XYZ file of C-alpha atoms in Angstrom:
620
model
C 116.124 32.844 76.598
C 112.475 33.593 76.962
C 110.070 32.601 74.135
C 108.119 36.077 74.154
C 105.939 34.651 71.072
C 104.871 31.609 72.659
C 104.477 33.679 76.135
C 102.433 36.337 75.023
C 100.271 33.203 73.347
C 100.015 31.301 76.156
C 99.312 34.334 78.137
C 95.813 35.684 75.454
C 95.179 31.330 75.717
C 95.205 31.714 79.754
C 92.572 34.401 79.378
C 90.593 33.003 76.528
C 90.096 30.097 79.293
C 88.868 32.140 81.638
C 86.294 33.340 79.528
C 85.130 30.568 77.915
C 81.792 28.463 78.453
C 83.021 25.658 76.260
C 86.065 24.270 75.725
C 85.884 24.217 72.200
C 86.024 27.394 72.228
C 89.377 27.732 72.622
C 90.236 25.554 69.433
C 91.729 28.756 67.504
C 93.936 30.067 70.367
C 95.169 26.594 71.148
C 95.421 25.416 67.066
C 97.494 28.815 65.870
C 100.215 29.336 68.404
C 100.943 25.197 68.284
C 101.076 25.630 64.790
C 103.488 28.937 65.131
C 105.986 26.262 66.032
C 109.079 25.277 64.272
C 108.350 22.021 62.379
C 104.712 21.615 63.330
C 102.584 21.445 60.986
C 99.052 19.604 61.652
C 97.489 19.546 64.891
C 94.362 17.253 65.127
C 92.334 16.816 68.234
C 90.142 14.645 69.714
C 87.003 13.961 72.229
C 86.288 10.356 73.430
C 83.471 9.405 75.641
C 83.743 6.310 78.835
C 83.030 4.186 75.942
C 85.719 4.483 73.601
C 83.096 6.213 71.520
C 85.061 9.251 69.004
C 82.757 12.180 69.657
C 84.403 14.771 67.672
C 87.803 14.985 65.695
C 89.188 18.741 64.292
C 92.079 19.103 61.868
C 93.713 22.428 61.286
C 97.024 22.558 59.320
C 99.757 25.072 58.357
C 98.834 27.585 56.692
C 95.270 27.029 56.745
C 92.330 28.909 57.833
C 89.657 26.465 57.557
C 89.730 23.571 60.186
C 88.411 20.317 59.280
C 85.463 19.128 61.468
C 84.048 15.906 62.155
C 81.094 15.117 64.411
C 80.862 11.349 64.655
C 79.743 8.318 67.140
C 82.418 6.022 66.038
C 83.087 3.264 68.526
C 86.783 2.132 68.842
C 87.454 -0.120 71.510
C 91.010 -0.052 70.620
C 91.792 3.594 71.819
C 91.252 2.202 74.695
C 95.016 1.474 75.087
C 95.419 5.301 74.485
C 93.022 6.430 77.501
C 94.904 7.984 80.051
C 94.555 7.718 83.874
C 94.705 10.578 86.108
C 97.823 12.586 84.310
C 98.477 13.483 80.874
C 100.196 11.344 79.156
C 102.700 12.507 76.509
C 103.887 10.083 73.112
C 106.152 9.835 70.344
C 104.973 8.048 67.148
C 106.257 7.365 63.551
C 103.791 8.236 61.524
C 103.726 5.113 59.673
C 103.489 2.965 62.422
C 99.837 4.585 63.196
C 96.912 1.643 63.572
C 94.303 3.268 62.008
C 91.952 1.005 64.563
C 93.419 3.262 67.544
C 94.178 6.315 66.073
C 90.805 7.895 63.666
C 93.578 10.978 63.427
C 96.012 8.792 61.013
C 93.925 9.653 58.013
C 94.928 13.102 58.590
C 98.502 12.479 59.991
C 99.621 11.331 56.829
C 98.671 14.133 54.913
C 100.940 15.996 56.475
C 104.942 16.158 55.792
C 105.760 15.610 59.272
C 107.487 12.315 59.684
C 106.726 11.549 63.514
C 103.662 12.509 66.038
C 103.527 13.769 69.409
C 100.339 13.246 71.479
C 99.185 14.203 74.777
C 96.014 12.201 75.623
C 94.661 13.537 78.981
C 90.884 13.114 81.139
C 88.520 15.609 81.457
C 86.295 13.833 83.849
C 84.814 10.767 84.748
C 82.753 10.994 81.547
C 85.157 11.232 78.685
C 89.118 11.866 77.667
C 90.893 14.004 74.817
C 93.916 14.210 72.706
C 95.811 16.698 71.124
C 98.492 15.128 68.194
C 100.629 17.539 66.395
C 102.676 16.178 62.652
C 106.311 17.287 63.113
C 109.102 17.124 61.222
C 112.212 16.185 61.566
C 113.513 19.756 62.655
C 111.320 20.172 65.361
C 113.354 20.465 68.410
C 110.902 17.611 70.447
C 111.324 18.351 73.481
C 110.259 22.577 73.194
C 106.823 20.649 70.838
C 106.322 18.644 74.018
C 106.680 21.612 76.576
C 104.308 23.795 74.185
C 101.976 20.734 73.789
C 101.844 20.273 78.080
C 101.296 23.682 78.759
C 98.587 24.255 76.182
C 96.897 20.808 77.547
C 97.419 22.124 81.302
C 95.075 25.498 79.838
C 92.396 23.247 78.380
C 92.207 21.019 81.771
C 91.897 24.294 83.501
C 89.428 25.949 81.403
C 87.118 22.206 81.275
C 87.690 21.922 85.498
C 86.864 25.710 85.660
C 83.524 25.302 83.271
C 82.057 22.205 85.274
C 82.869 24.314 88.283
C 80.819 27.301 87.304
C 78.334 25.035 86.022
C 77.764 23.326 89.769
C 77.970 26.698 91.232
C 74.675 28.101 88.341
C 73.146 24.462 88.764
C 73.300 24.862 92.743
C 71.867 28.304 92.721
C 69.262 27.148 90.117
C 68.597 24.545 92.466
C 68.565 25.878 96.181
C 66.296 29.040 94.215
C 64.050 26.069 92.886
C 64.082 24.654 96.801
C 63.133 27.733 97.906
C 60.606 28.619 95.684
C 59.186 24.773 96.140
C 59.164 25.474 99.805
C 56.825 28.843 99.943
C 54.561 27.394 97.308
C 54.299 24.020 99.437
C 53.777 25.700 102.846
C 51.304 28.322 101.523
C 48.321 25.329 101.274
C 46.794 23.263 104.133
C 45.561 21.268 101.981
C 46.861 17.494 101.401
C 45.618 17.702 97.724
C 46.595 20.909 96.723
C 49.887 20.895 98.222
C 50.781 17.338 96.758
C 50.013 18.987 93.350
C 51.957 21.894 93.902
C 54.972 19.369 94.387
C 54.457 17.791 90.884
C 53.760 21.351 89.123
C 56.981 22.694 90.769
C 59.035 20.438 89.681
C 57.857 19.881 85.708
C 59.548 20.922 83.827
C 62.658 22.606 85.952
C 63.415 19.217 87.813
C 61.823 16.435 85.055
C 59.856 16.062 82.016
C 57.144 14.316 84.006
C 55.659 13.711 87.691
C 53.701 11.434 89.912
C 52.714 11.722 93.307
C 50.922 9.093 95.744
C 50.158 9.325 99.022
C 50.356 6.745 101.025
C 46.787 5.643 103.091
C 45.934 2.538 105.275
C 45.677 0.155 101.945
C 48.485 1.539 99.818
C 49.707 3.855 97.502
C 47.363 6.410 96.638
C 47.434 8.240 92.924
C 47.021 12.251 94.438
C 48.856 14.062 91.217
C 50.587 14.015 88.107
C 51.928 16.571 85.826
C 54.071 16.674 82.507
C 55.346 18.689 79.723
C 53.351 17.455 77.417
C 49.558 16.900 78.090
C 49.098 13.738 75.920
C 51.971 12.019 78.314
C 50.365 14.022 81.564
C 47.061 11.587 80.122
C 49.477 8.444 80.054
C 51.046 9.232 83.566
C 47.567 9.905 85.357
C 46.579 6.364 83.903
C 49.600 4.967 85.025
C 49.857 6.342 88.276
C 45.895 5.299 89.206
C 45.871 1.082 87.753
C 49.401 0.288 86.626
C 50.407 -2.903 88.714
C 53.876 -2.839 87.976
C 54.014 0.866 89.223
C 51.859 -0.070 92.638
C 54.416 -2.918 93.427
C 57.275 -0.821 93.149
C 55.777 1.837 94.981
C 54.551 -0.691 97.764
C 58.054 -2.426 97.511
C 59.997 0.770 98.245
C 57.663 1.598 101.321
C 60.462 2.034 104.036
C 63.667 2.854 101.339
C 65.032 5.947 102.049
C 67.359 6.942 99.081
C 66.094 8.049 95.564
C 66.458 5.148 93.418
C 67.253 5.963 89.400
C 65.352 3.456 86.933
C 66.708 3.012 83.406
C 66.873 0.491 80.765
C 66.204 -3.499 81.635
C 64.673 -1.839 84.520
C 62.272 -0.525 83.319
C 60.926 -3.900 81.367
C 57.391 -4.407 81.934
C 56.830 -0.435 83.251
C 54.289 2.054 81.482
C 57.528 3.606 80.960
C 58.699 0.880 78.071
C 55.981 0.638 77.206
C 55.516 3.736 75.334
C 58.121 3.866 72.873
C 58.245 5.334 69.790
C 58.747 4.644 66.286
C 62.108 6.160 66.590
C 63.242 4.318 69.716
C 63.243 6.976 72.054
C 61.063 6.682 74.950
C 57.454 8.658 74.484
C 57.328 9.092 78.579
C 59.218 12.692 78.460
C 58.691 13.245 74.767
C 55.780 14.464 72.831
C 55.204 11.582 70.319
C 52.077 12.792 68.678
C 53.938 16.291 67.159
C 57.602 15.634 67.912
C 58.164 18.802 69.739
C 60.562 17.391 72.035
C 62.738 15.691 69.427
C 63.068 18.651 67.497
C 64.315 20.845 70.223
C 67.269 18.506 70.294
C 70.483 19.542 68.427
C 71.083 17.349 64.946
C 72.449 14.097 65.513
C 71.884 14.158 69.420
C 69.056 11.106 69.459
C 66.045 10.916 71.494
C 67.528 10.214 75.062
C 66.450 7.154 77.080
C 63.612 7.311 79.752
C 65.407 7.376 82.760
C 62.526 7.129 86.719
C 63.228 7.961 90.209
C 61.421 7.699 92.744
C 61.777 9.021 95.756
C 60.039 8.500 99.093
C 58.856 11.290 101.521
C 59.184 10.666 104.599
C 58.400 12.891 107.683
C 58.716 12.995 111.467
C 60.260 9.034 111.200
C 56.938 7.748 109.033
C 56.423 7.580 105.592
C 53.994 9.726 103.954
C 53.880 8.949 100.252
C 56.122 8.897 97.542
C 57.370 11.066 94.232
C 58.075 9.459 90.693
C 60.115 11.733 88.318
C 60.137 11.160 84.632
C 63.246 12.129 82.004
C 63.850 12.144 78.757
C 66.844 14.719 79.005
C 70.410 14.113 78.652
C 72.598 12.570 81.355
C 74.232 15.891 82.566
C 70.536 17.273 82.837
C 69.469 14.891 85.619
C 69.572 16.052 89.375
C 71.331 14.622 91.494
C 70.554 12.407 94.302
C 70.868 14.760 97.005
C 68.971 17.912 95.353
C 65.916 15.232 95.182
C 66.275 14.024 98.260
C 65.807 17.861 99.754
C 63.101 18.134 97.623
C 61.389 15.111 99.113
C 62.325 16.231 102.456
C 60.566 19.596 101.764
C 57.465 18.476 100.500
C 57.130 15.148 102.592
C 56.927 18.078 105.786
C 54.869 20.054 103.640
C 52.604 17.056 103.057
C 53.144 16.609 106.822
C 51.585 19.414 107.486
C 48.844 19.475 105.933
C 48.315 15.994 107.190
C 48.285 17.033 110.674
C 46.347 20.239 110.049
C 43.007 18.302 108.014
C 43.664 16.044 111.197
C 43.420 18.505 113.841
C 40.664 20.121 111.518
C 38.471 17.186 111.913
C 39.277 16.949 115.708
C 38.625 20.257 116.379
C 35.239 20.724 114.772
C 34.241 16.866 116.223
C 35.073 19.082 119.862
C 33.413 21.941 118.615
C 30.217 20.289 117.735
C 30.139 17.910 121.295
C 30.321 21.734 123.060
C 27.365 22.925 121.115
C 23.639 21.184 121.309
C 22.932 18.899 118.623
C 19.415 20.111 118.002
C 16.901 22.477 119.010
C 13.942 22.139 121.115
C 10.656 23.115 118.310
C 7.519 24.198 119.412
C 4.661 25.880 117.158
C 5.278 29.313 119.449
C 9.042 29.871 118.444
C 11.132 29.913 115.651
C 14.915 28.779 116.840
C 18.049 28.519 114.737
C 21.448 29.151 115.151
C 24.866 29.566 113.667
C 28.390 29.098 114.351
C 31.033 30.332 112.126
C 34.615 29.584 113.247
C 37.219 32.897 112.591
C 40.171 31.121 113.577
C 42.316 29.797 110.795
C 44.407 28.025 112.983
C 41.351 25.844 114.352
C 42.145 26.078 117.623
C 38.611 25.585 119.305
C 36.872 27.944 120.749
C 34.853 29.529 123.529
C 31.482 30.827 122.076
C 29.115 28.312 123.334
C 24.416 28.555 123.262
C 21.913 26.549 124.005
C 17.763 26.405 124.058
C 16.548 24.832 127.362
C 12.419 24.067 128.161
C 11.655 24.651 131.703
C 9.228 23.234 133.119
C 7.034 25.852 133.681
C 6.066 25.525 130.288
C 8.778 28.573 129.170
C 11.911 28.271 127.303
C 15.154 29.423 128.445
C 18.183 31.075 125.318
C 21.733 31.315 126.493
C 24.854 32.243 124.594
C 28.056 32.874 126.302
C 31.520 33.284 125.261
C 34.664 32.156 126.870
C 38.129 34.460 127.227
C 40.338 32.861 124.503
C 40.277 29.725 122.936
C 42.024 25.854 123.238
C 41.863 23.005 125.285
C 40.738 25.448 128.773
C 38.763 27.745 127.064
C 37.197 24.380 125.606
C 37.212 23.173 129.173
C 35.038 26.232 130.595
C 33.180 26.256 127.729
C 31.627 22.563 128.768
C 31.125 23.213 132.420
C 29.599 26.667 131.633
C 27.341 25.433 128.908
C 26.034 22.042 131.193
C 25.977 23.906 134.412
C 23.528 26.378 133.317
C 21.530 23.872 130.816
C 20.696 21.848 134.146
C 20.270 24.407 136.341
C 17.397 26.069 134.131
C 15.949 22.697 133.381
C 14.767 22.656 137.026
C 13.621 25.347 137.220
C 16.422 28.031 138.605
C 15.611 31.250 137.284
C 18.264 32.962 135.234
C 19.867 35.395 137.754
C 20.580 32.460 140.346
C 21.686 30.230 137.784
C 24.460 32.652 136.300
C 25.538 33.093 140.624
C 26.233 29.858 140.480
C 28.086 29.098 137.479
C 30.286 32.278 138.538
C 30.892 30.450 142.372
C 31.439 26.903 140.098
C 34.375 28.885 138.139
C 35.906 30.677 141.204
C 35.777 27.293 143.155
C 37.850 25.599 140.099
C 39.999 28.680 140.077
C 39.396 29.163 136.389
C 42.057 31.799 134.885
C 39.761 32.845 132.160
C 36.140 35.078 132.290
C 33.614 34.465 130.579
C 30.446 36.312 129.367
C 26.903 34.965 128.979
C 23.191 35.936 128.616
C 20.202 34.094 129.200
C 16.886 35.074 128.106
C 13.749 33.248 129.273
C 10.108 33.201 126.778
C 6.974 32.655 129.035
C 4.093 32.392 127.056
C 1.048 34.519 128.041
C -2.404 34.059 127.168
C -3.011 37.067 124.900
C -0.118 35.240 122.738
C 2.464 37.720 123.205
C 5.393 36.084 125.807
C 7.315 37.816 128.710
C 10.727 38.197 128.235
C 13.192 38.046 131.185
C 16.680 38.856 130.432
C 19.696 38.351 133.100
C 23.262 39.258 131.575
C 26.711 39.004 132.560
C 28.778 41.277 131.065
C 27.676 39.764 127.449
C 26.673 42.049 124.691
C 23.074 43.141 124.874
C 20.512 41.387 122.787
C 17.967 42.564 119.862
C 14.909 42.401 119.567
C 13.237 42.600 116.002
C 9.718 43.837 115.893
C 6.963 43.050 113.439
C 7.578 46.174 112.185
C 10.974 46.469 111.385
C 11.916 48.374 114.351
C 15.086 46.903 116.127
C 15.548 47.773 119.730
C 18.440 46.745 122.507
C 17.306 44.926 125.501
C 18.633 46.423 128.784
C 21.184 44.293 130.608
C 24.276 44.299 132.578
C 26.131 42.553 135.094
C 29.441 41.621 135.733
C 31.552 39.204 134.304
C 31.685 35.321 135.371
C 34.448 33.784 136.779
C 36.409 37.719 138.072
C 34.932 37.953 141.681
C 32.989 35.309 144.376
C 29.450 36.244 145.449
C 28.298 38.085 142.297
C 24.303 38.597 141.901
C 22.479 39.240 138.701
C 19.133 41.411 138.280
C 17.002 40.333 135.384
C 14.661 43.141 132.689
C 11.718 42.021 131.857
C 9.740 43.222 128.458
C 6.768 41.695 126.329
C 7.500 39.922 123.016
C 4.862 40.037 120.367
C 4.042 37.736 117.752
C 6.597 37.817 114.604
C 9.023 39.513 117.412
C 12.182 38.061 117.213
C 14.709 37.709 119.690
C 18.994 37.838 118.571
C 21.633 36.742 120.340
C 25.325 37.155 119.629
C 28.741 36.770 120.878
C 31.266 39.681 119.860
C 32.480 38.112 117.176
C 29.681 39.421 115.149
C 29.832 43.259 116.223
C 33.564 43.294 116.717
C 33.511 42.476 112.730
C 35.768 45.192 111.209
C 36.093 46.654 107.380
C 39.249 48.102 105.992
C 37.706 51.601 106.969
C 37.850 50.526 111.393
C 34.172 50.396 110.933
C 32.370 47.669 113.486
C 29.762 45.421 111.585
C 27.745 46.698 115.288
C 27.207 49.988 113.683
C 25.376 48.133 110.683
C 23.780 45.652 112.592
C 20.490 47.144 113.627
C 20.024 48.432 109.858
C 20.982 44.863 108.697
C 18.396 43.042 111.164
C 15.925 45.058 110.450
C 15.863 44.403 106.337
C 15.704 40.863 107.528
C 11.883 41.207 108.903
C 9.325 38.735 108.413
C 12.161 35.952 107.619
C 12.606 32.946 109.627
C 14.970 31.977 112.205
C 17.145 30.162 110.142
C 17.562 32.589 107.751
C 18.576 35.440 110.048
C 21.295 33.574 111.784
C 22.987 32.726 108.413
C 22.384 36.132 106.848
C 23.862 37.898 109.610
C 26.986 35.309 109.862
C 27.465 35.736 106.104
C 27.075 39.698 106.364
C 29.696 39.889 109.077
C 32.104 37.484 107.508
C 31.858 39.532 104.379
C 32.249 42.567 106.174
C 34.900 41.800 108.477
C 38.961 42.940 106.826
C 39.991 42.047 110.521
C 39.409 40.069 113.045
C 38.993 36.584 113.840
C 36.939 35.561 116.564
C 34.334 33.019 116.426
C 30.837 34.091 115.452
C 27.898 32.124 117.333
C 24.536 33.341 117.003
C 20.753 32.332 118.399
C 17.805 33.576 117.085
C 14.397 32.872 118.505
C 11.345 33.968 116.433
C 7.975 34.375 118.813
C 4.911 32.995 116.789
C 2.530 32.476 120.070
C -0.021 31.141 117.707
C 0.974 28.271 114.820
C 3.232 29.320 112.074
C 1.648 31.314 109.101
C -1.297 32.895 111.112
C -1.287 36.677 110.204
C 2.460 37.241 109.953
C 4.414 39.665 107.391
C 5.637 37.786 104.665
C 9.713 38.462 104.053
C 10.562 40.495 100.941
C 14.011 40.343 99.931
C 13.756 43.548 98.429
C 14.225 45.153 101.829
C 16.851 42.640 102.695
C 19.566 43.749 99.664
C 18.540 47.371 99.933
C 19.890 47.330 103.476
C 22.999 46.024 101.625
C 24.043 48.982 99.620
């Protein structure tokens, strides 16, 4: 015969279970329907931790509404004969023959008018067991108390398994969202700083209370960052993570270790960590000490919590780039696991990686780019030379824009800028032989037409896959002071000239590009250059410059140059390199630029002074 009472109970406890985010919730469906049984009438349960420490004890008898609840820490090594293994395990008991040393429920057991006890004492996981004991009388039919008592333990089991199951499922989410996120904000910096403080800023307070990160250089450990929830203990950690010995020699000790290693307790002897302790015992690392916010977010009777440290080390491509030291002062259940930190060390030691590699290549790349480019500039008292070079690549790959100022010996000067297709090792390549073969071949003399020939039969006789463009402008002084200009161009944007008076102008030139077909000759334009005239050279980079609108910074240019009258070389260059980098939405080519100012006379004689008035008008 069914049991449609108990059923139907069973059934609402089933879905109760389901529901539930606790298991205590499900006291009052489990308590009533137990209690709905002929002869029962106390049911008492209890929660035990590895220990044999009695976490909680509730009472609830016949006929009452109003359990009795008791939140305690007693420890009673002598339940530990009542700890079950891996199934429940089911008991008869007189009541008098309780030992109050192994069963805290006695004091309520007795109370009742039941004359024996059944128990089921079953695990809940590896951190903690339960009972349920129920007072019966004598006409209790046993063995329908024990059924009822099984099947209401089987629900609990259920409902606890199903709760730490949901609770891996949120805390994996949480944590491959936190990987994620930890992963864009790591990869969106180049820089080995910033990016090692983005590690410790992710993970405070999500993965700890508190972080350090060290990098590791030539001669050790190196303090980079440190973060924490509290900024008196973010103080403490950046002190500790700069001189602390005993942290150094750990960190220097773990060098090659690859798991995360947790730190607790005796461990920790001699650590900043114990160290700062509090007047309360808990551990100040993790906890604000100085206003006790920390210990009053924690429920009543919970404690401060221990410091518990990992530390994990990042490693990268097979090497070891630094390390990360995580701080908590959180319950047990609250620390990460071993694998989630060793992802996150894996993400950010590539991240560092990265960055590594990048400043690396960074410093490699300009060191190239600067051996391509002339250290100095000839000076005379009849020119003005400067130049800049602003690199538009973000990647850093080097590139082709190349110029150089050459003094003949006819007393002249010769200006070249060129620019090479593309950019990397072979545009770098060309780049060199283009740059040397013309800077000797005007030093004795050549004039610029032949010179250009040749550099075009050197590239075709290498069988260079890449053109290149170039310009080179030659300054003979005359004896009225002005100087002849002679202009030979291949394919490279035309020059400017700026005149005295403001006036910019475009000097003629053409020719074909170097490197595209064999016996190529170039015609030179000649023009006369008068004192305060100044001379502008540029690769494409600067008129190719583009705003938001599609505009070209070349349509601006000659307005630009011209509010820059009566200022000196240097100046120009940087103005115009600034203007165009400002200017530019797109684009990201390599801006090189020469400027030669013609004095013909020494500097200061009868020349317009530079009013910066006309420079920001031209701005607006």
């Amino acid at each position: 015969m069914v049991d449609d009472t108990w059923s139907g109970a069973l059934h609402r406890l089933w879905q109760a279970a389901s529901r539930a985010e606790e298991v205590a919730a499900l006291a009052d469906d489990v308590y009533a329907p137990l209690l709905a049984t002929p002869g029962v009438h106390l049911v008492v349960g209890t929660r035990w931790d590895e220990q044999h420490v009695l976490r909680y004890m509730r009472g609830l008898s016949a006929g009452s509404d109003t359990p009795v609840i008791v939140a305690t820490t007693r420890s009673m090594p002598g339940a530990a004969v009542r700890e079950p293994g891996g199934e429940p395990v089911v008991t008869r008991s007189a009541v008098e023959g309780l030992d109050d040393s192994v069963w805290p429920e006695a004091e309520f057991l007795r109370q009742a008018p039941g004359v024996s006890v059944v128990a089921c004492t079953f695990r809940l996981d590896q951190r903690g067991w339960a009972a349920l004991a129920l007072a019966v009388d004598g006409a209790a039919d046993l063995s329908v108390v024990e059924n009822r008592l099984t099947q209401a333990v089987d629900v609990i089991v259920a409902c606890h398994t199903g709760i730490l199951q949901r609770g891996r499922e949120a805390r994996r989410a949480s944590d491959d969202a936190l990987l994620a996120e930890a992963s864009l904000q790591m990869d969106s910096s180049l820089d080995v700083e910033d990016t090692l403080r983005r590690v410790a800023r992710i993970a405070v307070p999500a993965v700890a209370d508190g972080a350090l990160v060290h990098l590791l250089r030539g001669e050790g450990p190196e303090f980079v960052a440190a973060t924490h929830v509290a900024v008196q203990q973010q103080r403490a950690l950046e002190e500790a993570g700069r001189h602390d010995p005993w942290l150094a020699a750990l960190l220097v000790h773990r060098g090659e270790d690859e798991d995360t290693v947790f730190l607790s307790g005796a461990a920790l002897e001699g650590s900043p960590f114990a160290e700062a302790v509090g007047a309360n015992g808990g551990a100040a690392v993790g906890a604000d000490g100085a206003n006790g916010t920390a210990a009053d977010a924690r429920p009543a009777g919970d404690g401060p919590h221990p410091t518990v440290v990992s530390i994990s080390t990042l490693r990268a491509r097979g090497r070891v780039v630094g390390s990360i030291t995580f701080v908590y002062q959180r319950p047990e259940a609250r620390l990460p696991d071993s694998a989630f930190l060793r992802s996150l060390a894996t993400r950010a030691a590539l991240a560092i990686d990265n960055a590594l590699l990048y400043e690396l290549r960074r410093t490699a790349v300009l060191s190239l780019q600067e051996h391509l480019l002339p250290s100095q500039l000839p000076e005379s008292v009849q020119w003005d030379l400067s130049a800049s070079y602003a690199v538009g690549d973000p990647m850093l790959d080097v590139g082709g824009d190349f110029y150089d100022a050459v003094p003949r010996p006819d007393g002249s000067i010769a200006l070249l800028i060129g620019d090479v297709c593309g950019r990397g090792a072979e545009a770098a390549a060309l780049t060199g032989l283009a740059r040397h073969t013309l800077r000797t071949l005007l030093e004795e003399g050549t004039d610029p037409g032949t010179a250009l020939s040749r550099l075009n039969r050197a590239l075709r006789q290498e069988r260079a896959t890449r053109f290149l463009t170039a310009v080179v402008a030659t300054l003979t002084p005359r004896p009225d002071g002005t100087a002849l200009l002679s202009t030979c161009s291949a394919g490279h944007p035309p020059p400017l000239v700026l005149r005295g008076d403001g006036t910019v102008s475009e000097v003629l030139s053409g020719g074909l590009l170097l490197g595209v077909l064999d016996d190529v000759s170039y015609e030179s334009h000649e023009e006369l250059i008068a004192p305060d005239d100044t001379l502008v050279l540029f690769t494409d980079g600067l008129t190719e410059s583009r705003e938001a609108s599609g505009a070209f910074f070349e349509s601006v240019l000659p307005a630009r140059l011209s509010a820059l009258r009566g200022s000196g070389a240097a100046h120009i260059a940087e103005s115009l390199a600034q203007q165009a980098e400002t200017f530019r939405d797109s684009g990201q080519d390599d801006i090189a630029l020469l400027v030669a100012r013609w004095t013909g006379v020494p500097p200061g004689a009868g020349l317009l002074p530079h009013d910066p008035r006309i420079e920001q008008a031209a701005l607006r």
